Short mmCIF file of C-alpha atoms in Angstrom, two decimals:
data_model
loop_
_atom_site.label_atom_id
_atom_site.label_comp_id
_atom_site.label_asym_id
_atom_site.label_seq_id
_atom_site.Cartn_x
_atom_site.Cartn_y
_atom_site.Cartn_z
CA MET A 2 9.57 18.23 15.23
CA ALA A 3 8.00 15.95 12.64
CA PHE A 4 4.58 16.68 11.22
CA PRO A 5 2.18 14.00 10.09
CA ILE A 6 1.74 13.60 6.36
CA ARG A 7 -1.63 15.01 5.42
CA SER A 8 -3.75 14.30 2.41
CA VAL A 9 -4.59 16.79 -0.31
CA THR A 10 -7.93 17.31 1.39
CA ASP A 11 -6.30 19.20 4.27
CA PRO A 12 -8.57 22.19 5.00
CA LEU A 13 -5.69 24.56 4.24
CA VAL A 14 -5.63 23.29 0.66
CA HIS A 15 -9.31 24.20 0.31
CA HIS A 16 -8.65 27.61 1.84
CA GLY A 17 -5.77 28.05 -0.58
CA ARG A 18 -8.06 27.30 -3.52
CA HIS A 19 -10.52 29.97 -2.44
CA PHE A 20 -7.77 32.47 -1.60
CA GLY A 21 -6.26 32.14 -5.08
CA ARG A 22 -9.63 32.61 -6.73
CA THR A 23 -10.92 35.49 -4.64
CA VAL A 24 -8.02 37.41 -3.09
CA HIS A 25 -4.83 37.07 -5.12
CA ALA A 26 -3.96 34.58 -7.83
CA PHE A 27 -0.26 35.27 -8.22
CA CYS A 28 1.33 36.23 -4.91
CA ASN A 29 4.16 34.17 -3.43
CA ILE A 30 2.37 32.79 -0.38
CA ARG A 31 5.55 31.86 1.52
CA THR A 32 6.93 35.39 1.16
CA LEU A 33 3.51 36.86 1.97
CA ILE A 34 3.35 34.89 5.22
CA ASN A 35 6.95 35.56 6.24
CA ASN A 36 6.55 39.31 5.73
CA GLY A 37 3.15 39.24 7.40
CA ILE A 38 4.57 37.58 10.51
CA LEU A 39 7.23 40.29 10.70
CA ARG A 40 4.54 42.96 10.52
CA LEU A 41 2.61 41.28 13.33
CA GLY A 42 5.73 40.75 15.43
CA GLU A 43 8.88 42.83 15.49
CA LEU A 44 7.53 45.46 13.09
CA ALA A 45 4.16 45.79 14.82
CA ASP A 46 4.97 49.22 16.28
CA GLN A 47 6.05 50.70 12.96
CA PRO A 48 3.56 53.28 11.63
CA ASP A 49 1.76 52.32 8.43
CA GLU A 50 3.33 55.28 6.61
CA SER A 51 6.81 53.82 7.09
CA PHE A 52 5.99 51.03 4.66
CA SER A 53 5.95 51.40 0.89
CA ALA A 54 2.71 51.26 -1.09
CA GLU A 55 3.65 47.77 -2.28
CA GLU A 56 4.32 46.61 1.30
CA ARG A 57 0.98 48.01 2.45
CA ARG A 58 -0.77 46.28 -0.44
CA GLU A 59 0.94 43.01 0.44
CA HIS A 60 -0.07 43.32 4.08
CA LYS A 61 -3.66 43.91 3.05
CA ILE A 62 -3.55 40.61 1.15
CA PHE A 63 -2.02 38.90 4.20
CA THR A 64 -4.79 40.30 6.41
CA ALA A 65 -7.40 38.95 3.99
CA LEU A 66 -5.73 35.54 4.23
CA LEU A 67 -5.85 35.60 8.04
CA GLN A 68 -9.52 36.57 7.98
CA SER A 69 -10.39 33.73 5.64
CA VAL A 70 -8.82 30.96 7.74
CA ALA A 71 -9.97 30.60 11.34
CA GLY A 72 -7.08 30.24 13.79
CA LEU A 73 -4.40 30.86 11.17
CA GLU A 74 -2.92 33.92 12.87
CA GLU A 75 -2.32 32.02 16.11
CA ARG A 76 -0.79 29.08 14.26
CA LEU A 77 1.60 31.35 12.39
CA LEU A 78 2.64 33.32 15.46
CA THR A 79 3.16 30.29 17.70
CA GLY A 80 4.32 27.69 15.18
CA SER A 81 7.87 26.84 14.18
CA GLU A 82 9.48 27.99 10.96
CA GLU A 83 8.98 24.47 9.65
CA GLU A 84 5.26 24.54 10.34
CA THR A 85 4.97 27.99 8.76
CA GLY A 86 6.56 26.59 5.62
CA PHE A 87 4.20 23.62 5.73
CA ILE A 88 1.16 25.91 6.01
CA ALA A 89 2.39 28.09 3.15
CA GLU A 90 2.94 25.05 0.94
CA LEU A 91 -0.59 23.72 1.55
CA LEU A 92 -2.10 27.11 0.73
CA ARG A 93 0.08 27.40 -2.38
CA LYS A 94 -0.92 23.91 -3.44
CA GLY A 95 -4.58 24.85 -3.15
CA ALA A 96 -4.25 28.10 -5.09
CA SER A 97 -2.18 26.46 -7.81
CA GLY A 98 -4.51 23.47 -8.04
CA ALA A 99 -7.60 25.64 -8.38
CA ARG A 100 -5.97 27.75 -11.08
CA GLY A 101 -5.01 24.61 -13.00
CA ASP A 102 -8.47 23.09 -12.67
CA ASP A 103 -10.15 26.30 -13.83
CA THR A 104 -7.76 26.75 -16.75
CA LYS A 105 -8.48 23.21 -17.89
CA SER A 106 -12.26 23.39 -17.59
CA LEU A 107 -12.57 26.83 -19.19
CA LYS A 108 -10.50 25.79 -22.21
CA GLY A 109 -13.44 24.02 -23.81
CA ALA A 110 -16.30 25.90 -22.18
CA ILE A 111 -15.17 29.27 -23.54
CA LEU A 112 -15.83 28.06 -27.09
CA ASP A 113 -19.50 27.47 -26.28
CA TRP A 114 -19.84 31.03 -25.01
CA ILE A 115 -18.11 32.76 -27.93
CA THR A 116 -19.95 30.81 -30.63
CA PRO A 117 -23.00 32.75 -31.88
CA LYS A 118 -26.26 30.88 -31.21
CA GLY A 119 -27.23 28.58 -34.03
CA GLN A 120 -23.92 29.09 -35.79
CA ALA A 121 -20.46 27.56 -35.82
CA LEU A 122 -17.03 29.12 -35.54
CA ASN A 123 -15.32 29.40 -38.90
CA PRO A 124 -12.83 27.86 -39.00
CA PRO A 125 -13.74 25.60 -36.07
CA LEU A 126 -11.58 25.59 -32.95
CA ALA A 127 -10.51 22.47 -31.07
CA ARG A 128 -11.64 22.23 -27.44
CA ASN A 129 -8.36 20.79 -26.19
CA VAL A 130 -5.77 22.48 -28.41
CA LYS A 131 -5.20 26.22 -28.24
CA VAL A 132 -2.67 26.81 -30.99
CA ASP A 133 -5.28 28.26 -33.38
CA ARG A 134 -6.76 30.67 -30.83
CA GLY A 135 -5.57 34.13 -29.90
CA PHE A 136 -4.81 36.44 -32.79
CA HIS A 137 -4.71 33.46 -35.17
CA HIS A 138 -8.51 33.25 -35.26
CA GLU A 139 -11.02 35.91 -36.25
CA ARG A 140 -13.34 35.42 -33.28
CA THR A 141 -10.79 35.11 -30.47
CA GLY A 142 -8.62 37.79 -32.05
CA ALA A 143 -11.48 40.27 -32.13
CA LEU A 144 -12.19 39.62 -28.44
CA LEU A 145 -8.54 39.91 -27.40
CA CYS A 146 -7.77 43.00 -29.46
CA PRO A 147 -6.62 45.85 -27.18
CA THR A 148 -8.94 48.82 -26.92
CA ASP A 149 -6.34 51.11 -28.50
CA LEU A 150 -6.09 49.02 -31.68
CA ASP A 151 -8.53 48.37 -34.53
CA TRP A 152 -9.01 44.67 -35.28
CA SER A 153 -10.72 45.49 -38.57
CA ASN A 154 -7.46 47.00 -39.84
CA PRO A 155 -5.76 44.22 -41.90
CA GLU A 156 -2.28 45.53 -41.11
CA THR A 157 -2.96 45.59 -37.36
CA LYS A 158 -4.45 42.12 -37.54
CA GLU A 159 -1.39 40.76 -39.32
CA GLN A 160 1.02 42.41 -36.88
CA LEU A 161 -0.85 40.92 -33.93
CA LYS A 162 -0.97 37.52 -35.58
CA SER A 163 2.74 37.48 -36.42
CA GLY A 164 3.79 38.72 -32.99
CA GLU A 165 5.30 41.87 -34.45
CA LEU A 166 2.89 43.71 -32.17
CA LEU A 167 3.19 42.37 -28.62
CA VAL A 168 0.37 43.20 -26.23
CA SER A 169 1.39 43.82 -22.63
CA GLY A 170 -0.93 42.86 -19.80
CA ASP A 171 -1.91 46.43 -19.00
CA ARG A 172 -3.38 46.99 -22.47
CA TRP A 173 -6.89 45.76 -21.91
CA PRO A 174 -8.82 43.69 -24.46
CA VAL A 175 -12.27 44.70 -25.68
CA PHE A 176 -13.89 41.58 -24.22
CA LEU A 177 -13.75 43.27 -20.80
CA TYR A 178 -16.46 45.66 -21.96
CA ALA A 179 -20.17 45.08 -22.46
CA GLY A 180 -20.81 44.67 -26.16
CA CYS A 181 -17.02 44.70 -26.66
CA SER A 182 -17.40 48.45 -26.95
CA PHE A 183 -14.84 50.79 -25.39
CA ASP A 184 -15.63 54.47 -24.91
CA SER A 185 -12.40 56.44 -24.52
CA GLU A 186 -14.30 59.40 -23.08
CA GLU A 187 -16.18 57.25 -20.55
CA PRO A 188 -13.76 54.39 -19.83
CA TRP A 189 -15.99 52.91 -17.11
CA ASN A 190 -18.87 52.41 -19.53
CA GLY A 191 -19.53 48.67 -19.64
CA LEU A 192 -16.16 47.85 -18.05
CA LEU A 193 -16.03 44.32 -16.55
CA ARG A 194 -19.67 43.80 -17.51
CA ASN A 195 -19.27 41.52 -20.53
CA PRO A 196 -21.51 38.40 -20.39
CA LEU A 197 -18.41 36.28 -21.06
CA LEU A 198 -17.14 37.21 -17.60
CA ILE A 199 -20.47 36.30 -16.01
CA CYS A 200 -20.45 32.90 -17.73
CA ALA A 201 -16.92 32.19 -16.53
CA PHE A 202 -17.68 33.40 -13.01
CA LYS A 203 -20.67 31.08 -12.71
CA HIS A 204 -18.68 28.23 -14.25
CA VAL A 205 -15.97 28.58 -11.59
CA PHE A 206 -17.88 29.74 -8.52
CA THR A 207 -21.27 28.10 -8.95
CA SER A 208 -20.98 25.13 -11.29
CA PRO A 209 -20.45 24.56 -15.02
CA SER A 210 -24.09 23.53 -15.44
CA SER A 211 -25.32 26.77 -13.85
CA VAL A 212 -24.10 29.05 -16.63
CA ASP A 213 -27.41 28.96 -18.49
CA LYS A 214 -29.69 28.41 -15.51
CA GLU A 215 -28.63 30.10 -12.30
CA PRO A 216 -29.45 33.81 -12.13
CA LYS A 217 -27.17 34.67 -9.22
CA ALA A 218 -23.44 34.11 -9.62
CA THR A 219 -22.62 33.44 -5.96
CA ARG A 220 -25.54 31.25 -4.95
CA SER A 221 -24.00 27.79 -4.73
CA GLY A 222 -21.00 25.63 -5.56
CA ASN A 223 -17.55 26.95 -4.64
CA ALA A 224 -19.04 30.29 -3.64
CA ARG A 225 -21.46 28.80 -1.13
CA ILE A 226 -18.91 26.37 0.27
CA HIS A 227 -16.78 29.31 1.36
CA GLY A 228 -19.62 31.58 2.45
CA MET A 229 -19.09 33.89 -0.51
CA ARG A 230 -22.11 36.15 -0.89
CA SER A 231 -20.67 38.82 -3.12
CA VAL A 232 -17.93 39.29 -5.66
CA THR A 233 -14.49 40.55 -4.67
CA ALA A 234 -11.90 42.58 -6.55
CA GLY A 235 -9.71 39.49 -6.63
CA SER A 236 -12.46 37.23 -8.00
CA ILE A 237 -13.32 39.60 -10.86
CA ALA A 238 -9.64 40.06 -11.75
CA TYR A 239 -9.12 36.29 -11.55
CA ILE A 240 -12.03 35.48 -13.85
CA ALA A 241 -10.98 38.14 -16.36
CA THR A 242 -7.47 36.66 -16.35
CA GLN A 243 -8.79 33.14 -16.86
CA VAL A 244 -11.04 34.22 -19.74
CA ARG A 245 -8.18 36.09 -21.39
CA PHE A 246 -5.96 33.03 -21.10
CA ALA A 247 -8.69 30.71 -22.44
CA LEU A 248 -9.01 32.89 -25.54
CA CYS A 249 -5.28 33.12 -26.21
CA SER A 250 -3.09 30.58 -28.00
CA SER A 251 -0.64 29.92 -25.15
CA PRO A 252 -0.88 26.28 -24.02
CA VAL A 253 0.39 26.64 -20.44
CA PHE A 254 -0.70 29.16 -17.82
CA SER A 255 2.43 30.70 -16.34
CA ARG A 256 2.81 33.83 -14.24
CA THR A 257 6.16 34.55 -15.91
CA ASP A 258 4.97 34.08 -19.50
CA MET A 259 5.82 37.39 -21.15
CA VAL A 260 3.59 36.69 -24.15
CA THR A 261 0.34 36.43 -22.20
CA ASP A 262 1.69 38.65 -19.39
CA SER A 263 -1.09 37.30 -17.16
CA GLU A 264 0.28 38.56 -13.87
CA ARG A 265 0.48 42.15 -15.08
CA PHE A 266 -3.03 41.88 -16.53
CA PHE A 267 -4.42 40.54 -13.24
CA SER A 268 -2.61 43.20 -11.20
CA SER A 269 -3.76 46.06 -13.42
CA ILE A 270 -7.42 45.13 -12.91
CA LEU A 271 -6.93 44.58 -9.19
CA GLU A 272 -5.24 47.96 -8.81
CA LEU A 273 -8.13 49.74 -10.51
CA LEU A 274 -10.73 47.99 -8.36
CA GLU A 275 -8.79 48.83 -5.18
CA ASP A 276 -8.09 52.45 -6.12
CA PRO A 277 -9.88 54.71 -3.58
CA ARG A 278 -10.35 57.34 -6.30
CA GLU A 279 -12.54 54.89 -8.22
CA ALA A 280 -14.63 53.87 -5.20
CA ARG A 281 -17.97 55.08 -6.57
CA GLU A 282 -17.58 53.35 -9.93
CA VAL A 283 -16.33 50.19 -8.23
CA HIS A 284 -19.31 50.22 -5.87
CA ASP A 285 -21.67 50.46 -8.85
CA LEU A 286 -19.81 47.60 -10.52
CA TYR A 287 -20.20 45.37 -7.45
CA VAL A 288 -23.90 46.22 -7.23
CA TRP A 289 -24.23 45.18 -10.87
CA TRP A 290 -22.43 41.88 -10.28
CA ASN A 291 -24.32 41.04 -7.10
CA ARG A 292 -27.76 41.90 -8.43
#
């Protein structure tokens, strides 16, 4: 059966954009859908405990996808394998396109937010070239420095700059914390409350011009289009990942880039925010974001 060629404005592309920004930025959507269909069909009678933690996590993402797109479940269960692939590709296209758009627009905007008021970065950083960012620059290096390292230590700074010290995605940078201050005895203090994250969230979900004006992060723009009234674990992890990438020196956003290790970084934040043992702290964090 042949399907009509649809334009990039197909509603599924728009849903894919929102899914990538608010639910999961890195999952393989085709695999997610194929496994999800199995769970709804021939594996429907299997008890939840028979699936691994990773499989349960994946199915939770699939369920979120179904809930975000009206009629999608019926289309997937009744459609052909070809149509399922077509649907997955449109969603993937949307998620990938949104990520690319956000990466591009944040590249320059981030410099405005990290430059102290009334001052200039020294040395200056180009808005369109990232080679001098990351650990090569005092300002971006200080923000990206992992909480377990001391940026003021010249030896540490040199090792980070040279690449002798590689930072994996699960070693969190100080910019995730309010005031860039990490308290090892109270690790939730200020976590995911840095103004940089708020600026980036508004830039992506409201509009670039709202960063200095709009008090509520989810009031208009992309957030309102999709009926988004509060932050999600996925949206916070996504914004943190985008900010981290904007600060680093890597030119191309890639899930498999072992230098930036973006996928592991994203997943580590998502796992914390979805950990039932952290429910109270996460609730307080959401209240703070949605205030």
